[in-house]
Coordinates of C-alpha atoms and ligand atoms in Angstrom, one line a residue:
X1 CA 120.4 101.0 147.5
X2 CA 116.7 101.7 146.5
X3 CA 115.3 100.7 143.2
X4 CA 112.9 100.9 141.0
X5 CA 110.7 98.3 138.7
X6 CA 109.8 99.1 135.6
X7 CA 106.7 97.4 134.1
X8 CA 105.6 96.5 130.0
X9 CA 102.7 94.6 129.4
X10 CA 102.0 92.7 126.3
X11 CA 98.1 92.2 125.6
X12 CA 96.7 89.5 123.1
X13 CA 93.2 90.3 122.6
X14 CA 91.1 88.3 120.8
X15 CA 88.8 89.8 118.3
X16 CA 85.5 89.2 118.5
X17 CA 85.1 88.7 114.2
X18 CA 82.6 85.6 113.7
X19 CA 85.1 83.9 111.4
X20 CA 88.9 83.2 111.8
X21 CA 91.8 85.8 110.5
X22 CA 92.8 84.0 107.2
X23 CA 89.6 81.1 106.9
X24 CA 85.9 81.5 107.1
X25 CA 85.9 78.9 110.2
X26 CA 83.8 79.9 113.3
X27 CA 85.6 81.3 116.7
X28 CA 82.6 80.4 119.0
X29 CA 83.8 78.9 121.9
X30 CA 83.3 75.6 122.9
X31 CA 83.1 73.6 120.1
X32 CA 83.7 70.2 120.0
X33 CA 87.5 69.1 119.6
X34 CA 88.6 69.9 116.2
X35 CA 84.9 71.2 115.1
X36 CA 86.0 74.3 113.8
X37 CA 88.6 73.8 111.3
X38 CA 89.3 73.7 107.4
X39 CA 92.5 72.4 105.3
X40 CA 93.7 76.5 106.2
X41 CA 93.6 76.7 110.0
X42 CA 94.7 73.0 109.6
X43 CA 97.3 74.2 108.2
X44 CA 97.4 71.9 105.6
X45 CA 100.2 72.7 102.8
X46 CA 99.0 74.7 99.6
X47 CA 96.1 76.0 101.1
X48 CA 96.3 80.5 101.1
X49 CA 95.5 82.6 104.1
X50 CA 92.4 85.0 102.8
X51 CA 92.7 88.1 105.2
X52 CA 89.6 88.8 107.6
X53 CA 88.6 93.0 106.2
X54 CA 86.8 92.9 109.9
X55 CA 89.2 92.0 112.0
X56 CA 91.6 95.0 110.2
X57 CA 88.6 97.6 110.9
X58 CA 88.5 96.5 114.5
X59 CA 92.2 97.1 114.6
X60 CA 91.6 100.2 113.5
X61 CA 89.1 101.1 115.9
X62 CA 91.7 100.0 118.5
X63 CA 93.9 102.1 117.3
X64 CA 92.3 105.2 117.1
X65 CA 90.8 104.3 120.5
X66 CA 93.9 104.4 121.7
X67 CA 95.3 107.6 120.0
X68 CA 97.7 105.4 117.7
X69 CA 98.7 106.6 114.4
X70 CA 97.1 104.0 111.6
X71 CA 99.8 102.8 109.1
X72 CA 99.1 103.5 105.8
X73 CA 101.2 100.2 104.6
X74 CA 101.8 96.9 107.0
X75 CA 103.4 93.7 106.2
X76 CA 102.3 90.2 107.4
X77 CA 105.4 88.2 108.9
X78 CA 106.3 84.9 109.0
X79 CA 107.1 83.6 112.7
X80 CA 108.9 80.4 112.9
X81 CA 108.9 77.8 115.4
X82 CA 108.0 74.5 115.9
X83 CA 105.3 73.5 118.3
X84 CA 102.5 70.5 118.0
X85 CA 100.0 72.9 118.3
X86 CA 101.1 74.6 115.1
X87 CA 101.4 72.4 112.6
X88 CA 102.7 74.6 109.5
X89 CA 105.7 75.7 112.3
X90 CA 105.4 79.2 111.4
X91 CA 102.7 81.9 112.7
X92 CA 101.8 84.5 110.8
X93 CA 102.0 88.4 112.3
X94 CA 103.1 91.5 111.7
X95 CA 106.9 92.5 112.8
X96 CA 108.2 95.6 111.5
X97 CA 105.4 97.2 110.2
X98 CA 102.4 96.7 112.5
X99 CA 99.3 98.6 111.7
X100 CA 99.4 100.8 114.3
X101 CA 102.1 102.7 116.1
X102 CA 102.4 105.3 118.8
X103 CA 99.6 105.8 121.5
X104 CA 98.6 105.8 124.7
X105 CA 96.0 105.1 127.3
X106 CA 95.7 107.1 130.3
X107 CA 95.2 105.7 133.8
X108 CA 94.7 106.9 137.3
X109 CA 96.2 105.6 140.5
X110 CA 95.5 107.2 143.9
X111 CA 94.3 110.2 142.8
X112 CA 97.4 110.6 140.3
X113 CA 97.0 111.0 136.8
X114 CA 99.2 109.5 134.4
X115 CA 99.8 108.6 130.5
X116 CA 101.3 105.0 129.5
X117 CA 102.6 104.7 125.9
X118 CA 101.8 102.0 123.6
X119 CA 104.8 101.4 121.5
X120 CA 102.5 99.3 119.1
X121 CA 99.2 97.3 117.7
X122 CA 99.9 94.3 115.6
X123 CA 97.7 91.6 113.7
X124 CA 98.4 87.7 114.5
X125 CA 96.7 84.7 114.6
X126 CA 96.5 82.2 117.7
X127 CA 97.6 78.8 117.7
X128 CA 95.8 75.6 118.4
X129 CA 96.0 73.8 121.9
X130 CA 97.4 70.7 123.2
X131 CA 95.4 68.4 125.5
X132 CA 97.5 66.1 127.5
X133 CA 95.4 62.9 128.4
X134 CA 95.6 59.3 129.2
X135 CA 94.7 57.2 125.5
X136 CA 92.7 53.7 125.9
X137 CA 95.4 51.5 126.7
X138 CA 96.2 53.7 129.7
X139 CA 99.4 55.5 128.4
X140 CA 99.5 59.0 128.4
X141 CA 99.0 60.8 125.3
X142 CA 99.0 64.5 123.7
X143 CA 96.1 65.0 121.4
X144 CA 95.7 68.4 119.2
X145 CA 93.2 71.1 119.1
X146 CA 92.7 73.2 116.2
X147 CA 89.8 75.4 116.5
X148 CA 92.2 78.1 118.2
X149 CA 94.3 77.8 115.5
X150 CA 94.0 81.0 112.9
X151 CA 92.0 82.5 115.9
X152 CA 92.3 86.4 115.5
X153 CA 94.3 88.3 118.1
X154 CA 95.5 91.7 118.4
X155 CA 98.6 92.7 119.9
X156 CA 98.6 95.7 122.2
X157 CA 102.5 96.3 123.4
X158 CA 102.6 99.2 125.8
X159 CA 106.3 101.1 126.1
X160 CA 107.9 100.2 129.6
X161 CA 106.3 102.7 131.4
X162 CA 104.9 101.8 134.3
X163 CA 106.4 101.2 138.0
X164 CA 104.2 99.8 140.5
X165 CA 101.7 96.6 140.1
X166 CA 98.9 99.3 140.6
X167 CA 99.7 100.8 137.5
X168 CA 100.2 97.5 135.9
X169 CA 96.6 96.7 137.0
X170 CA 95.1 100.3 136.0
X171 CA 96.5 100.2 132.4
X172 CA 95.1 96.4 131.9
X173 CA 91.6 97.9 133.4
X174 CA 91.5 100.6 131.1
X175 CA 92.3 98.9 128.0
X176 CA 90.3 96.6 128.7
X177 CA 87.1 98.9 129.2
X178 CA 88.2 100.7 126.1
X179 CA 87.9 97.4 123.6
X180 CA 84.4 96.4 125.8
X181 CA 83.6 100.0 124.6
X182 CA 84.1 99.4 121.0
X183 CA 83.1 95.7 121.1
X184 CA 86.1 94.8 119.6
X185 CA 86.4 92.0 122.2
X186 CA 84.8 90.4 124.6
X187 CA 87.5 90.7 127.5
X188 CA 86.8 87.3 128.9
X189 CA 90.3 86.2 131.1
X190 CA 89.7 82.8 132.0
X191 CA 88.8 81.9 128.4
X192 CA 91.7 83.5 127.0
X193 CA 90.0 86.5 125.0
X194 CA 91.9 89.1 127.0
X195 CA 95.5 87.3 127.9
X196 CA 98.8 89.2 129.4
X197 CA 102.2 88.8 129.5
X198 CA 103.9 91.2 131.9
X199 CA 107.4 92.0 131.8
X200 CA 109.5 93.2 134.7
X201 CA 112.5 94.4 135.4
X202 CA 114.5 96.8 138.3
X203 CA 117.2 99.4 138.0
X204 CA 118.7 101.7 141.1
X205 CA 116.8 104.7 141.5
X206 CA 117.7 107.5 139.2
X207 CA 119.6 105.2 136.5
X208 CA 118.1 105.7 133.4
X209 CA 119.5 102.6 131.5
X210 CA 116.6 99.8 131.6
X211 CA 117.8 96.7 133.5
X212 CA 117.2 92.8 132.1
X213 CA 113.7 91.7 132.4
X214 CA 111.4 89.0 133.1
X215 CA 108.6 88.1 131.1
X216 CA 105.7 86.3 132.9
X217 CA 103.4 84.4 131.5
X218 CA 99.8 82.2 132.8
X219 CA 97.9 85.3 134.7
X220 CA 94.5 84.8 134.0
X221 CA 93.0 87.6 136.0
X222 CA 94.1 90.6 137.2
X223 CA 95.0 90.1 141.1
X224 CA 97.0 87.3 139.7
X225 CA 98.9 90.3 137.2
X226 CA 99.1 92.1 140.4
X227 CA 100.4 89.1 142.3
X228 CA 102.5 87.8 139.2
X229 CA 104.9 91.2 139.1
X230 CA 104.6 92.3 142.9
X231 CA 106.2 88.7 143.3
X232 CA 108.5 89.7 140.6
X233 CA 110.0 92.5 141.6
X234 CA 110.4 91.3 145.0
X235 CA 112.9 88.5 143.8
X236 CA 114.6 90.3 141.6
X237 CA 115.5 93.0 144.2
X238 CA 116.4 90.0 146.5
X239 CA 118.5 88.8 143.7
X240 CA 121.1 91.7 142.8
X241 CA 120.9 92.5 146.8
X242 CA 122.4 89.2 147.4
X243 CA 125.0 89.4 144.5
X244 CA 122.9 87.9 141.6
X245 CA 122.2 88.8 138.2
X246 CA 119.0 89.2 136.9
X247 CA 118.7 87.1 133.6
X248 CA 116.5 87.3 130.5
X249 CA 114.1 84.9 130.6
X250 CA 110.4 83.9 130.7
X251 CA 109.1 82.6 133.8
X252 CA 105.4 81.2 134.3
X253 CA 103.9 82.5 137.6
X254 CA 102.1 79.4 139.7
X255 CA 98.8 81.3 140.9
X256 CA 98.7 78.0 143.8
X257 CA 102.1 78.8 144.9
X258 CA 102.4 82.5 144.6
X259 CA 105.6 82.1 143.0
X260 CA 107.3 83.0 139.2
X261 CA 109.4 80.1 138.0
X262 CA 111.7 79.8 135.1
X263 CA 110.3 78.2 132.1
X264 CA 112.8 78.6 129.2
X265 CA 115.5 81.2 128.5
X266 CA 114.3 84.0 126.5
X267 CA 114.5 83.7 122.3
X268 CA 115.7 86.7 120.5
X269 CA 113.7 88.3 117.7
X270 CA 115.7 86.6 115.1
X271 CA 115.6 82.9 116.5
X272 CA 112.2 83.3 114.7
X273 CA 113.9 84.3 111.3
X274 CA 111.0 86.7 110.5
X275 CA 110.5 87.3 106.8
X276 CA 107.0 88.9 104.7
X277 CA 104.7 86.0 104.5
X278 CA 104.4 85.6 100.2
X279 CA 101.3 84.4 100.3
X280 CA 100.0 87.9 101.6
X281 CA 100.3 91.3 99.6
X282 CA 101.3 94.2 102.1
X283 CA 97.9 95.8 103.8
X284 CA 97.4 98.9 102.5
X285 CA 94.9 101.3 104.5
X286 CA 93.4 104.2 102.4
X287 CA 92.9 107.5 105.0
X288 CA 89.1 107.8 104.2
X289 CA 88.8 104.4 105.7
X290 CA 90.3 105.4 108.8
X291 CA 87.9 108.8 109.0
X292 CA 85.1 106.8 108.0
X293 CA 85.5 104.5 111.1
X294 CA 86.8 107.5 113.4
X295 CA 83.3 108.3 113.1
X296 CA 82.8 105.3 114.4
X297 CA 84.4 105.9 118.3
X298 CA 82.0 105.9 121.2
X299 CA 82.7 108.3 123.9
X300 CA 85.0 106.3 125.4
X301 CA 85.2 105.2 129.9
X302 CA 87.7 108.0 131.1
X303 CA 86.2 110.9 129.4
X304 CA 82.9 109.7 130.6
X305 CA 83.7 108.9 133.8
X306 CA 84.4 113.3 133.8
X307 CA 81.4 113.9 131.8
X308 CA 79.0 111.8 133.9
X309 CA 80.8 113.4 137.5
X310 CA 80.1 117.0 136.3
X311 CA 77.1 116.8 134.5
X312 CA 74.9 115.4 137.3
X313 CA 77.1 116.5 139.8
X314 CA 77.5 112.8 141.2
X315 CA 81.0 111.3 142.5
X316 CA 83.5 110.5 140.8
X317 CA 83.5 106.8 142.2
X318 CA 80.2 106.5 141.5
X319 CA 80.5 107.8 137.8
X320 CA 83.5 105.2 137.4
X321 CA 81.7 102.5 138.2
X322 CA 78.5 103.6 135.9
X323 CA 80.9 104.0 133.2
X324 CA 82.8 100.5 133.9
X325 CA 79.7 99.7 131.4
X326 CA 78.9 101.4 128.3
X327 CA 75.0 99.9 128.6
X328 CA 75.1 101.2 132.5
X329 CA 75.9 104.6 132.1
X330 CA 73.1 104.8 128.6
X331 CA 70.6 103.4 131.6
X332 CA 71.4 105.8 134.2
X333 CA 71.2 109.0 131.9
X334 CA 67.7 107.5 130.2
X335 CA 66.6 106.8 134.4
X336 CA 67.6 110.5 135.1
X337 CA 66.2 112.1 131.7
X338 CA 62.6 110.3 132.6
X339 CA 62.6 111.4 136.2
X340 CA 64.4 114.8 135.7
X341 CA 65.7 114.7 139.0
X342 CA 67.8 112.7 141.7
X343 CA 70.9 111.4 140.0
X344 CA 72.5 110.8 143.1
X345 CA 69.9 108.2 144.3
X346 CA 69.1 107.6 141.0
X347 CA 73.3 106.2 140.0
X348 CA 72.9 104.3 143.6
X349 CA 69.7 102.5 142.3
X350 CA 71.5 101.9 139.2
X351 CA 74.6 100.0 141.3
X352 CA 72.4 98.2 143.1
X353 CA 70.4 96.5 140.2
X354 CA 73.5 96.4 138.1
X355 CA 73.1 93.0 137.2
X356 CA 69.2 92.9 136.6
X357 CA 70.2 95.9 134.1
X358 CA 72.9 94.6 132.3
X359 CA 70.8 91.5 132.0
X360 CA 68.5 93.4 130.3
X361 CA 65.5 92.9 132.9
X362 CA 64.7 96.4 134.0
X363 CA 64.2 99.5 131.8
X364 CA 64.8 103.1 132.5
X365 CA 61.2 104.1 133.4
X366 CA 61.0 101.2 136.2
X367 CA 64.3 102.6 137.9
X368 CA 62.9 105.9 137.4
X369 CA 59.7 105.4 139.1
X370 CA 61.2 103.9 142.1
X371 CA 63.7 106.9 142.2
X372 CA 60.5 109.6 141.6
X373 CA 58.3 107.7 144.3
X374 CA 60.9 107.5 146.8
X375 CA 61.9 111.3 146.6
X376 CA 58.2 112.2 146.8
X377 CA 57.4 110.4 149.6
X378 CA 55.2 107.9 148.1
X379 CA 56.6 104.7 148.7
X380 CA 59.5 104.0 151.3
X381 CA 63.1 103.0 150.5
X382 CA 61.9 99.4 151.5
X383 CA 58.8 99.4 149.1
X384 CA 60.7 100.2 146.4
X385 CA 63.7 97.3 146.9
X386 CA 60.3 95.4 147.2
X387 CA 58.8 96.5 143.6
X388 CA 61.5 96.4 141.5
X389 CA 62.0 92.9 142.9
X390 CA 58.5 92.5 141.6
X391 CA 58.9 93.8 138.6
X392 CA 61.7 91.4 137.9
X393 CA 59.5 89.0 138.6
X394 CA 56.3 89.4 137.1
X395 CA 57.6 91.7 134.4
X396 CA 54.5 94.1 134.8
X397 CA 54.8 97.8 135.3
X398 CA 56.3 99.4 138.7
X399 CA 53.2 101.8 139.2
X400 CA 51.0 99.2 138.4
X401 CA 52.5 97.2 141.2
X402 CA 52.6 99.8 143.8
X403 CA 49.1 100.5 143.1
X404 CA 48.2 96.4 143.3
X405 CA 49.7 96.4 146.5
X406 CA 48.8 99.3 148.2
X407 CA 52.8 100.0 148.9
X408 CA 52.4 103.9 148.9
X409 CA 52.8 105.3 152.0
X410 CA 50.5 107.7 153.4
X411 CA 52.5 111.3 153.6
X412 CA 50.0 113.3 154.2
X413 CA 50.0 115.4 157.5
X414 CA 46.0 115.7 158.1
X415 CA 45.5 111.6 157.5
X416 CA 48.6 110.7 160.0
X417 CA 47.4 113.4 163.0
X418 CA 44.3 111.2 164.2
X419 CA 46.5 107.9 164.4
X420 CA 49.4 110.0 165.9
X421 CA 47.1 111.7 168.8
X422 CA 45.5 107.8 168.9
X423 CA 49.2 106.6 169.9
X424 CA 49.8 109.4 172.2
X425 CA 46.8 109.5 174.2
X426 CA 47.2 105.7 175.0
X427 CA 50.3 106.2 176.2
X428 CA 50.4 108.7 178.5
X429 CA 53.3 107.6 180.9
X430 CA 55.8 107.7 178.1
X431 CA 54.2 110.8 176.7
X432 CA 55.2 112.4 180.3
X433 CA 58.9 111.0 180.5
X434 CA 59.8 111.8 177.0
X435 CA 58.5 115.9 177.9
X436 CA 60.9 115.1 181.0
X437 CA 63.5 114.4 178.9
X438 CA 63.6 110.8 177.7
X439 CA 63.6 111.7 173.7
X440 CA 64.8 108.7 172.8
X441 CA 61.1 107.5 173.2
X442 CA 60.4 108.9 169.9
X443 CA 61.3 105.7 167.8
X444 CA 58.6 103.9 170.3
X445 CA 55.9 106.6 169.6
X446 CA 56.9 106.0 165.7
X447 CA 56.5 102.0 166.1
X448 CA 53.3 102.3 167.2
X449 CA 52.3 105.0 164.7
X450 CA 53.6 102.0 162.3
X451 CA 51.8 99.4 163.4
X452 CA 48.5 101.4 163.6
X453 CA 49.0 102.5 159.8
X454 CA 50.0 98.4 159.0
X455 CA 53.2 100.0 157.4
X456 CA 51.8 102.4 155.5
X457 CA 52.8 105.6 157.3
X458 CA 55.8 108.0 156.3
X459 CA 57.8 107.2 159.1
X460 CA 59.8 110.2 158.6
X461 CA 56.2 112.0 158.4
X462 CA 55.7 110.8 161.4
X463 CA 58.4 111.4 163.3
X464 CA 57.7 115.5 162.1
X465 CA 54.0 115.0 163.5
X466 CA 55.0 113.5 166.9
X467 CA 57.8 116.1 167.7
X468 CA 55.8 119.1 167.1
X469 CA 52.9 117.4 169.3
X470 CA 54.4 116.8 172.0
X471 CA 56.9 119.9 171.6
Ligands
ADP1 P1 111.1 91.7 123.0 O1 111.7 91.9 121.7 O2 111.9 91.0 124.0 O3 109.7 91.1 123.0 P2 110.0 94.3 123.1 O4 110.9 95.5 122.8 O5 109.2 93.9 122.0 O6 110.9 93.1 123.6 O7 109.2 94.7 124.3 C1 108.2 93.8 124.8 C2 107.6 94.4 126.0 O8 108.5 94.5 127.1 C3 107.1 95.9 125.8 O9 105.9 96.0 126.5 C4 108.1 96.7 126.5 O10 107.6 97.9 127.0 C5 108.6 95.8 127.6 N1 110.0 96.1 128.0 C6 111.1 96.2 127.2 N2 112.2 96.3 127.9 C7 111.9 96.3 129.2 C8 112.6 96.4 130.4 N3 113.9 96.5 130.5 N4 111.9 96.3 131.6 C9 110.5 96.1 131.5 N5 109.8 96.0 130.4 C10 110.5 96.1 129.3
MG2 MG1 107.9 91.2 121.8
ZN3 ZN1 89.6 77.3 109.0

């Protein structure tokens, strides 16, 4: 029998609001233990959750981003469970009303287009941490952090449709390029700004009722997500081939091992006994709002991505990874609008120094001089890796440099005959095997023209000169 997997992913993102979701604590990360905290995020009893207005505006951007429909009215839930690392044993999210419903995000793998739903975008805040450590007399002990705790997250719940870990991967990349986009969140994965639960589950080809699935948890990057559900579905085919039943659970995957293992037993939605939190009023969203920040929506990576391909007539790869950055692809068109010519070495310049530019050490005009000077003939492909380099560190102007260190190259005909007829006429031996036929003796007569001109000549230049002397 051949079967299928089918794939939902379940993205906590955090949102990258200075303060907290219900406190005005800080959310930088790295704080001491315990640094960031009030009686609220303590979770102290009596003290009222005051809701973040930013962190519902970034939502909405999200949202929109995303091609959700904004809920007029949502409804903060209570959660409950206990766990050490949340003290007041309930979280508080949104259930039945989220503020967002109904989207998508397309993605493309191998060539093939294809749209994956998201079924919905809710409001929640994180909870703390528990550090497990050895205490001073030597016994193990579990000590509490709280400055996760009331940490703003957003989650994105996609419907289950994709199939392979490919597509799994391509949505996670494209959502997360879209909330870089809006800087709505800073994407880290190892610490925990961008996290993913996958779940997984197979049916025979051509059934249309969804088998049981698997939720896997502790991916923190995506060849791991990849590794996670390709694993996955691998054991869970083994499984029914060999008589077993898939069961509903959550299974952590063991990055070391390359394995998913069972952690606990799935809990149903109303273990948690969700009811309207009473110490928030429903969230009410008035439509101009929403237009108001619609307004608000950069061009966003995959229409880009097209734009970038068929305005400057560039690849598609290369526009994708230009547009992987929303501060890359602003550089490359401010490079090509200076020079006015060249995109195609122009976006290659751009990949190269990728990191200088996001680092903010180059500008525009530098990679457009290099681009300009290079095209021209001025400088050779190895002066100009050799400038910018300079530029980066001296930090004055690329002309100025060039100029400083006599890097052009000389391109002109006239100047390059008398050194060219110099090499030729002290070689005459090779100049008479290469008429008999020995061309590959060109790339000598060019060395020599090169060391002459102490690296100055154009060698292509000079390869034009020699041919046409010697025939
Ligand atoms: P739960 O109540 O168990 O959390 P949800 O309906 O909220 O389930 O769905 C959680 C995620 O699991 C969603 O991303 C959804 O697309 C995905 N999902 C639901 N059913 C399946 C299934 N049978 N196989 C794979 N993914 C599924
Ligand atoms: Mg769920
Ligand atoms: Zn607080």
């Amino acid at each position: 029998m051949e079967f299928e997997a089918v794939i939902g992913l379940e993205v906590h993102a955090q949102v990258s609001t200075k303060s907290k979701l219900f406190c005005a604590c800080s959310t930088k990360f790295g704080a001491g233990p315990n640094e960031n905290t009030c009686p609220g995020c303590s979770c102290v009893p009596g003290t009222l959750p005051v809701l973040n207005r930013k962190v519902v505006e970034y939502s909405i951007r999200t949202a929109l981003a995303t091609s959700c429909t904004v809920q007029r009215k949502s409804v903060f839930d209570r959660k409950n469970y206990f766990y050490p690392d949340l003290p007041k044993a309930y979280q508080i999210s949104q259930y039945e009303l989220p503020i967002a419903r109904n989207g998508h995000i397309d993605i493309e793998v191998g060539g093939q287009g294809k749209r994956i739903g998201v079924n919905r975008i809710h409001i929640e805040e994180d909870a703390g941490k528990l550090v497990h450590e050895g205490d001073l007399s030597g016994a193990q002990a579990s000590l509490v952090d709280l400055n996760r705790s009331g940490m703003p997250l957003m989650e994105i719940v996609s419907e289950p449709d994709m199939r392979t870990p490919e597509e799994a991967v391509a949505y996670l990349r494209n959502l997360r390029d879209i909330l870089l986009y809006l800087d709505v969140c800073d994407g880290n994965m190892e610490e925990g700004s961008f996290r993913c639960d996958a779940n997984v589950s197979i049916r025979p080809k051509g059934q249309e009722k969804l088998g049981t699935k698997a939720e896997l948890k502790n991916m923190n990057s995506f060849r791991n997500v990849e590794r996670a559900v390709e694993y996955e579905i691998r054991r869970q085919i083994e499984l029914v081939e060999d008589g077993g039943k898939v069961v509903q659970e959550t299974r952590l995957w063991d990055a070391e091992a390359g394995v998913t293992m069972s952690m606990r037993r799935k809990e149903e939605a109303h273990d948690y006994r969700y009811f309207p939190d009473p110490d928030l009023l429903p969230l009410m969203v008035e439509d101009s709002w929403v237009e108001e920040l619609r307004g608000t929506i950069p061009e966003l990576p995959g229409p880009k991505i097209e734009r970038l391909a068929g305005q400057y007539g560039i690849p598609k790869y290369d526009a994708g990874i230009l547009a992987s950055s929303r501060k890359l692809a602003d550089f490359f068109e401010a490079s090509v609008a200076i020079f006015n010519g060249a995109p195609k070495t122009t976006a290659n310049e751009c990949v190269h120094w990728k990191e200088a530019i996001l680092s903010e050490k180059l500008s525009p005009e530098t990679i457009a001089h290099a681009v300009e000077d290079r095209e021209n003939g001025t400088i050779s492909a190895t002066a100009s890796k050799k400038l910018v380099t300079a530029v980066l560190e001296t930090g004055k102007p690329f002309r100025s440099l060039r100029d400083e260190k006599g890097l052009t190259q000389v391109s002109d005909t006239s100047a390059l005959d008398a050194i060219v007829d110099q090499v030729l006429a002290a070689s005459p031996k090779e100049v008479e095997s290469y008429r008999g036929g020995k061309t590959g003796l060109l790339s000598f007569f060019v060395g020599q023209v090169m060391k002459e001109s102490r690296g100055k000549a154009n060698p292509k230049i000079v390869q034009e000169v020699i041919r046409k002397k010697l025939g």
